[in-house]
Short mmCIF file of C-alpha atoms in Angstrom, two decimals:
data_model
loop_
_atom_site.label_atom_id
_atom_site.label_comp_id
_atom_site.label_asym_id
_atom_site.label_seq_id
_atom_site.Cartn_x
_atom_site.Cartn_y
_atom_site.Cartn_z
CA UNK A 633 0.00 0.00 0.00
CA UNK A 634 1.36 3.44 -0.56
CA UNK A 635 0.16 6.80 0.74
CA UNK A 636 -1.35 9.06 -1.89
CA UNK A 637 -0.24 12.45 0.36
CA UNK A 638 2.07 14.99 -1.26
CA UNK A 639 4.83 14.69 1.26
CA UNK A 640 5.55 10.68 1.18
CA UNK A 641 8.55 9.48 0.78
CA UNK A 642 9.84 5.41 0.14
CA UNK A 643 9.49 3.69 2.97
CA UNK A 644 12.78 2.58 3.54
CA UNK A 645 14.26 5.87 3.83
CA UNK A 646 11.70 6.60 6.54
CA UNK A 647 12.75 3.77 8.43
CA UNK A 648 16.18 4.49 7.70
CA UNK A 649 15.69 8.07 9.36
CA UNK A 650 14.49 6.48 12.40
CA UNK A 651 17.34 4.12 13.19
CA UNK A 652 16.87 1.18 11.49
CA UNK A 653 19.56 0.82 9.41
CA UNK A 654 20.65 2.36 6.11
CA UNK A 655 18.28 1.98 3.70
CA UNK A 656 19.91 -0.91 1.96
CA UNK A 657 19.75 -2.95 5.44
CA UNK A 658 16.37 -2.27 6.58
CA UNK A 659 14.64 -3.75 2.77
CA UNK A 660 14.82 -7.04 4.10
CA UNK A 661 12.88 -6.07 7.14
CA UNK A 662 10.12 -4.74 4.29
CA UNK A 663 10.20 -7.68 1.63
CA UNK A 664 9.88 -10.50 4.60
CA UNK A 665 6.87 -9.13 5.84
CA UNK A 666 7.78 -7.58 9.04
CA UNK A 667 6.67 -3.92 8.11
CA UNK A 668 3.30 -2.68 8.86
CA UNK A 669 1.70 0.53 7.33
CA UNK A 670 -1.39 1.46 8.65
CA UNK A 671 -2.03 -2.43 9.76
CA UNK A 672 -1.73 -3.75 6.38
CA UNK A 673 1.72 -5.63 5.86
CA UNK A 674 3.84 -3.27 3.36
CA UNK A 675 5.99 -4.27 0.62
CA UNK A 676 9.23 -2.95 -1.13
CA UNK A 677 8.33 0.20 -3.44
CA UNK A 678 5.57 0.98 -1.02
CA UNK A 679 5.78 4.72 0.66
CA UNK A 680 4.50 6.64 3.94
CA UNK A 681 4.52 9.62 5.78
CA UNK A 682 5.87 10.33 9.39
CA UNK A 683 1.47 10.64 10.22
CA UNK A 684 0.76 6.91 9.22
CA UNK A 685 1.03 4.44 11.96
CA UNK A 686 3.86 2.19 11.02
CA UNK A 687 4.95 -1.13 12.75
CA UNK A 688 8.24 -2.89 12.96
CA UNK A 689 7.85 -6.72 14.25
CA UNK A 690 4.62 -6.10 15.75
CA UNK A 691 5.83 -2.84 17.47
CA UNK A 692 4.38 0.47 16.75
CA UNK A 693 6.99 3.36 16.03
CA UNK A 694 6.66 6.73 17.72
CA UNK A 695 5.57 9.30 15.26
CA UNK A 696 8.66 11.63 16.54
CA UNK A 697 11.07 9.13 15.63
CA UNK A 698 9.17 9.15 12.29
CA UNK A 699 9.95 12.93 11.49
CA UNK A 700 13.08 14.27 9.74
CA UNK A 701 15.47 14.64 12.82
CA UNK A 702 18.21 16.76 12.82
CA UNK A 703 21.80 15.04 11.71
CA UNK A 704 23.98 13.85 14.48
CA UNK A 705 27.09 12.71 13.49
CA UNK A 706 30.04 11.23 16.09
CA UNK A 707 33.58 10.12 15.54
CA UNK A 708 34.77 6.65 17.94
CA UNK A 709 37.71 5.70 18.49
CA UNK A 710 37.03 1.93 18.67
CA UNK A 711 39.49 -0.05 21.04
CA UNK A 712 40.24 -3.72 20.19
CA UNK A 713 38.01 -6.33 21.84
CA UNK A 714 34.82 -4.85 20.99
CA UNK A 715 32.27 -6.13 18.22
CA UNK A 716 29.88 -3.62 16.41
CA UNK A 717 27.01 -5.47 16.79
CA UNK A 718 24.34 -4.63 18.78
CA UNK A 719 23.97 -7.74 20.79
CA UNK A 720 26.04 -10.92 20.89
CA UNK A 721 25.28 -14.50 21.53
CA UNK A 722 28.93 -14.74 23.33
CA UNK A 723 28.14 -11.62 26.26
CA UNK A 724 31.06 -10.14 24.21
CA UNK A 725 31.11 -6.17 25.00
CA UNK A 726 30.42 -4.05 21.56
CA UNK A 727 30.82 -0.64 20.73
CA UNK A 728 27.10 0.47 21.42
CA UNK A 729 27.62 0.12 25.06
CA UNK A 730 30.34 3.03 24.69
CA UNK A 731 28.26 5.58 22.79
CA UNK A 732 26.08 8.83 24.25
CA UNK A 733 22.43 8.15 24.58
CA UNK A 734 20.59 9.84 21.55
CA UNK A 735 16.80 10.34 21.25
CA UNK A 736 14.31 9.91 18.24
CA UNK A 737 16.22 7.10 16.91
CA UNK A 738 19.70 4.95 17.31
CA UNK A 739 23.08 5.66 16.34
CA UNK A 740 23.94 3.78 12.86
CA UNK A 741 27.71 2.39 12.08
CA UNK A 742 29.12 3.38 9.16
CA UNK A 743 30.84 0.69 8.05
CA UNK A 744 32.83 -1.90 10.59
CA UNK A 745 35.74 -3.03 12.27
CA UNK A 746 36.05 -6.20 13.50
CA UNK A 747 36.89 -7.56 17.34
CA UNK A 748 40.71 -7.14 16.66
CA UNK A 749 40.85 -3.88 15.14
CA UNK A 750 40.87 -0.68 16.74
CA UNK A 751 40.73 2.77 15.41
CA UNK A 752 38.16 5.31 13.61
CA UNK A 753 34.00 4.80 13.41
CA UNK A 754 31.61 6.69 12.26
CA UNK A 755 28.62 7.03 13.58
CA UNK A 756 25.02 8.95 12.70
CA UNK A 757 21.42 9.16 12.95
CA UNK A 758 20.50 9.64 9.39
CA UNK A 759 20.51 6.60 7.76
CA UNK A 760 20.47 7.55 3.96
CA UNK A 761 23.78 9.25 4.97
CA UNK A 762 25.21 5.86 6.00
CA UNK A 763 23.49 4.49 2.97
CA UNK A 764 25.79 7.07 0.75
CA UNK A 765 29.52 6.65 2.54
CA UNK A 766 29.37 3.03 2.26
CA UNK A 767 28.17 2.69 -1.30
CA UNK A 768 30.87 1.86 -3.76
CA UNK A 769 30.14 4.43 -5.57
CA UNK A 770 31.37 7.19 -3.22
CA UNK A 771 34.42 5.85 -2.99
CA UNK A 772 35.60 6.84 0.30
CA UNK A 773 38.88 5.99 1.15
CA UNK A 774 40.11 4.20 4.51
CA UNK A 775 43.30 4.61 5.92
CA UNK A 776 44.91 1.91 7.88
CA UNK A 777 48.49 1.44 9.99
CA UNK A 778 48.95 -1.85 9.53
CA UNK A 779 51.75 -4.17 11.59
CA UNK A 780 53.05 -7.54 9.28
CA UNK A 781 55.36 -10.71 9.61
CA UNK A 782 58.21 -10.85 7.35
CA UNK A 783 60.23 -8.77 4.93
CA UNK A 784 58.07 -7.39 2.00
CA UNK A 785 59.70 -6.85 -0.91
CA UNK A 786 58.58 -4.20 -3.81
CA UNK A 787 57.08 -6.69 -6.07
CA UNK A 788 55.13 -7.99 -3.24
CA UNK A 789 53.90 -4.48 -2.70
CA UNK A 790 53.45 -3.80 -6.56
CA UNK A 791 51.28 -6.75 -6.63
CA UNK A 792 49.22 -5.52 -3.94
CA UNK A 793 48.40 -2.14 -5.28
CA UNK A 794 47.72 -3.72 -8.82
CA UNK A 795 45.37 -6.07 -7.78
CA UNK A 796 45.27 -9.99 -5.87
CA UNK A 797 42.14 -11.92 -6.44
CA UNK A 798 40.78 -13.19 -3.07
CA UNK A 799 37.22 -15.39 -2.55
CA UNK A 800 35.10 -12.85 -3.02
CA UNK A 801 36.89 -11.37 -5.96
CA UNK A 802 40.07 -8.52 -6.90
CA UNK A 803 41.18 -6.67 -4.16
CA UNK A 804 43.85 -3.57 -3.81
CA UNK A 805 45.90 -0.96 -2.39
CA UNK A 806 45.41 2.54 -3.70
CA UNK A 807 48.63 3.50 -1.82
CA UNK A 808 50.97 1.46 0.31
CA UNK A 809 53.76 3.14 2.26
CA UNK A 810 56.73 2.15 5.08
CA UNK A 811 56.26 4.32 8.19
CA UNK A 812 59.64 5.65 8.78
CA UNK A 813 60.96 3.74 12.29
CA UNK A 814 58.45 0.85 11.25
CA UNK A 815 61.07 -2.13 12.06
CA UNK A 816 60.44 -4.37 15.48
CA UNK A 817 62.17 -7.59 14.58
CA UNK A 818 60.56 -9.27 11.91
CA UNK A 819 57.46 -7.28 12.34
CA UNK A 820 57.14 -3.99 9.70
CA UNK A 821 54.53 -1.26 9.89
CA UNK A 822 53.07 -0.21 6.83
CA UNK A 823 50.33 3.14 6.00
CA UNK A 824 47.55 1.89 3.67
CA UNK A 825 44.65 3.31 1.57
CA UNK A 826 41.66 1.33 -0.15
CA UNK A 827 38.44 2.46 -1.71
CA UNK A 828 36.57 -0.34 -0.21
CA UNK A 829 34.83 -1.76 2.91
CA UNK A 830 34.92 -5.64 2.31
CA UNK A 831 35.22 -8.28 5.13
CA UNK A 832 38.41 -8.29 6.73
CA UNK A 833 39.68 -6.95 3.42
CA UNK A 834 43.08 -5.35 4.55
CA UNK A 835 43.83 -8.68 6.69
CA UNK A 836 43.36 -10.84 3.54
CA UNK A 837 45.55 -8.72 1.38
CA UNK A 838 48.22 -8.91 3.42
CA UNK A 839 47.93 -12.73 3.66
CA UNK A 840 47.31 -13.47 0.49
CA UNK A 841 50.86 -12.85 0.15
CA UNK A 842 52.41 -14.49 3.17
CA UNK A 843 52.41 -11.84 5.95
CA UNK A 844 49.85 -12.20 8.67
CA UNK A 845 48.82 -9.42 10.39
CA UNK A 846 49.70 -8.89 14.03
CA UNK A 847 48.05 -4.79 14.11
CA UNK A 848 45.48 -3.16 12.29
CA UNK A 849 44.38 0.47 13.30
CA UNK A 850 42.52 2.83 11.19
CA UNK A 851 43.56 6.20 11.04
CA UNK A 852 40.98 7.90 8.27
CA UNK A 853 37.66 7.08 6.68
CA UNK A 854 36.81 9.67 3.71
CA UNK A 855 36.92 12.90 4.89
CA UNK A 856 37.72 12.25 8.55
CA UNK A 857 40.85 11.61 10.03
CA UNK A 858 41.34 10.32 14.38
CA UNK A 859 41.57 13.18 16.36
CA UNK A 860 44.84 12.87 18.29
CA UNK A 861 43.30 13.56 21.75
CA UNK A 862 40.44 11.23 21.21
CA UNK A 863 41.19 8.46 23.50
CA UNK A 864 40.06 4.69 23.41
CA UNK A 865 36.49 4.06 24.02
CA UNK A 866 35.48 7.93 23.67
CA UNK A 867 33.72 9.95 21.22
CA UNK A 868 33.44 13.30 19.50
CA UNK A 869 30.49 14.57 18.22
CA UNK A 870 30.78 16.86 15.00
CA UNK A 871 29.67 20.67 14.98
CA UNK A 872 26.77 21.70 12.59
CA UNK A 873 29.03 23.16 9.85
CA UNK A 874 31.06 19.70 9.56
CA UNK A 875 27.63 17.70 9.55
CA UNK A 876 27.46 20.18 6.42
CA UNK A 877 30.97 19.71 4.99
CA UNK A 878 29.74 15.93 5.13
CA UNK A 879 26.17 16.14 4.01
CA UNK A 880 27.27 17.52 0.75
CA UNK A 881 30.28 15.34 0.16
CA UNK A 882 27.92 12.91 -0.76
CA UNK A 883 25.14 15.18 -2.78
CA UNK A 884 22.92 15.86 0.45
CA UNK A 885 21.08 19.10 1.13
CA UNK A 886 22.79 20.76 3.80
CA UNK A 887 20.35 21.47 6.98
CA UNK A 888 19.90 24.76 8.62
CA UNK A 889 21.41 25.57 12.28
CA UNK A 890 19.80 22.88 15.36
CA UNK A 891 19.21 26.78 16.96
CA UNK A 892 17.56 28.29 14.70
CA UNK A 893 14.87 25.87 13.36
CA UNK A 894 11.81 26.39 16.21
CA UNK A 895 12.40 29.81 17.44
CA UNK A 896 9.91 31.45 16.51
CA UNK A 897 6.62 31.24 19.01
CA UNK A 898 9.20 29.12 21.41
CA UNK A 899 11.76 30.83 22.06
CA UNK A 900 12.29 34.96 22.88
CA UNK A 901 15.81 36.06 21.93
CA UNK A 902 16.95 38.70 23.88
CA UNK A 903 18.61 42.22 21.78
CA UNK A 904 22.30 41.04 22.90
CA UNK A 905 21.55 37.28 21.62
CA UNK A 906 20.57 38.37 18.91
CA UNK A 907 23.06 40.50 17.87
CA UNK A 908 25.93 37.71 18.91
CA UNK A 909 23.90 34.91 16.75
CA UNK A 910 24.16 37.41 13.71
CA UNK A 911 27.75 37.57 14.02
CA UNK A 912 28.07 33.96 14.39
CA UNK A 913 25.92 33.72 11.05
CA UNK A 914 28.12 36.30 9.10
CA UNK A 915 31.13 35.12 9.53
CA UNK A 916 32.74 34.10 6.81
CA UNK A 917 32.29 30.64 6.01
CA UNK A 918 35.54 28.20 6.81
CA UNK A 919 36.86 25.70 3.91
CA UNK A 920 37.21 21.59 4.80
CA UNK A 921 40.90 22.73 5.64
CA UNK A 922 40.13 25.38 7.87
CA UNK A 923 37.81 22.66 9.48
CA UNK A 924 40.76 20.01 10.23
CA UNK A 925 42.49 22.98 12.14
CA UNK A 926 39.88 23.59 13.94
CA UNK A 927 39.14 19.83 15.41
CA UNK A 928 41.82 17.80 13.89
CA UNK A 929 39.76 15.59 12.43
CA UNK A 930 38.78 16.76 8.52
CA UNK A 931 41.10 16.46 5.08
CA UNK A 932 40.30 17.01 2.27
CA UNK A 933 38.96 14.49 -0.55
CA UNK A 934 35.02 13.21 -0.99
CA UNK A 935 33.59 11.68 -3.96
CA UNK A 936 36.00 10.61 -6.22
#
């Protein structure tokens, strides 16, 4: 069934704007029946409003969580030891018992790390922006240090930017480089860059060609880098003008100030207030570089 109003919208990306998932992970949900719209069962290609009364697994979603909410966006520094699943069958600790509590919806990984890794997530409340950074056809770059077995030669490293063909098909460096003081025995620390997000793909690389991987930290995803005073098991919650810088990286409209959205009839601005929130408005408006001095944590780069 789909609702004939002016202001629908599919309903994946309504569900995906409430927490569910990106919109990608939440069709299933739709095409195996577990979606209700207005108590008939929906199916994919069907579309809603926030007003409709719309049930996940029997449970009826609060219209607030329905409604556009305003982008949230947090960087992680994930330690090792932690999965990023919600709940595991093993009582293993995962990274959603680290994170702040957020309303009108759930914080959504982009992309993973698994239990031995440590390093940079991302994580956000709008799920057709998680939809967009993962898709392939963004190409956002990750950044890994990476600690290996053995002495790799330059052929081994040529090979690996030009392409080895693992299980699941070709996989490959963009850029592979020696950090300078890398050497602890037999163990050498390399810098690495890929344009994708496949299982354990960095591990497997490495492998494929005889050195197993003893460290694996990510240090940049896309346009954010690790903030160097953001310790283990903390995060770091972007300001409106990076949500922005982000939003648009990957073709979304930008969204107005949190502040300024409901003040009229709710809130009474005083002359000074005014005045200072004008200034703050005015100023003139601060380039993705100007950004990474001012948190540490943007470079430049985006789509591809």
């Amino acid at each position: 069934m789909t609702s004939t109003s002016p202001n629908n919208e599919k309903l994946q990306k309504i569900l995906a704007r409430a927490g569910f998932g990106s919109r990608r992970s939440v069709e299933p949900l739709i095409a195996e029946g577990h979606v209700k719209v207005n108590g008939r069962v929906a199916k994919l290609g069907d579309r809603a409003t926030a007003n409709d009364r719309i049930m996940v697994k029997d449970r009826l979603i609060k219209e607030s969580r329905l409604e556009k909410q305003s982008t949230k966006i947090i960087l992680y520094n994930k330690p090792e030891g932690r999965i990023c699943t919600r709940n595991d069958e093993k009582g293993r600790e995962t990274i959603f018992e680290q994170l702040p509590r957020i309303f009108n919806g759930r914080w959504i990984n982009i992309g993973r790390l698994d239990l031995n890794t440590s390093g940079l997530m991302i994580l956000t409340n709008n799920g057709e922006l998680a939809n967009r950074m993962m898709h392939p056809s963004y190409e956002m770059e990750r950044e890994y240090t990476v600690r290996v077995f053995g002495d790799v030669t330059d052929v081994t490293i040529k090979k690996m930017q030009a392409g080895v063909t693992l299980e699941d098909g070709v996989a490959r460096f963009t850029r592979i480089q020696k950090m300078k003081q890398s050497d602890e025995g037999q163990n050498k620390w390399f810098r690495v860059t890929l344009k994708q997000g496949k299982y354990r793909e960095v591990r497997r690389i490495w492998e494929s060609q005889g050195h197993p991987v003893s460290r694996l930290h990510r240090v940049r995803y896309g346009l954010f880098t690790i903030p160097k005073n953001l310790r283990k098991g903390k995060t770091e919650e972007l300001s409106w003008k990076q949500v922005n810088q982000l939003l648009k990286s990957v073709d979304l409209s930008e969204e107005a100030r949190p502040d300024m959205r409901h003040q009229q009839g709710r809130i009474k601005t005083t002359e000074r207030q005014s005045k200072a929130m004008n200034k703050q408005l005015n100023r003139k408006k601060k380039t993705i570089h100007d950004l990474s001095e001012e948190k540490g944590c943007f470079r430049r780069g985006g789509r591809r």
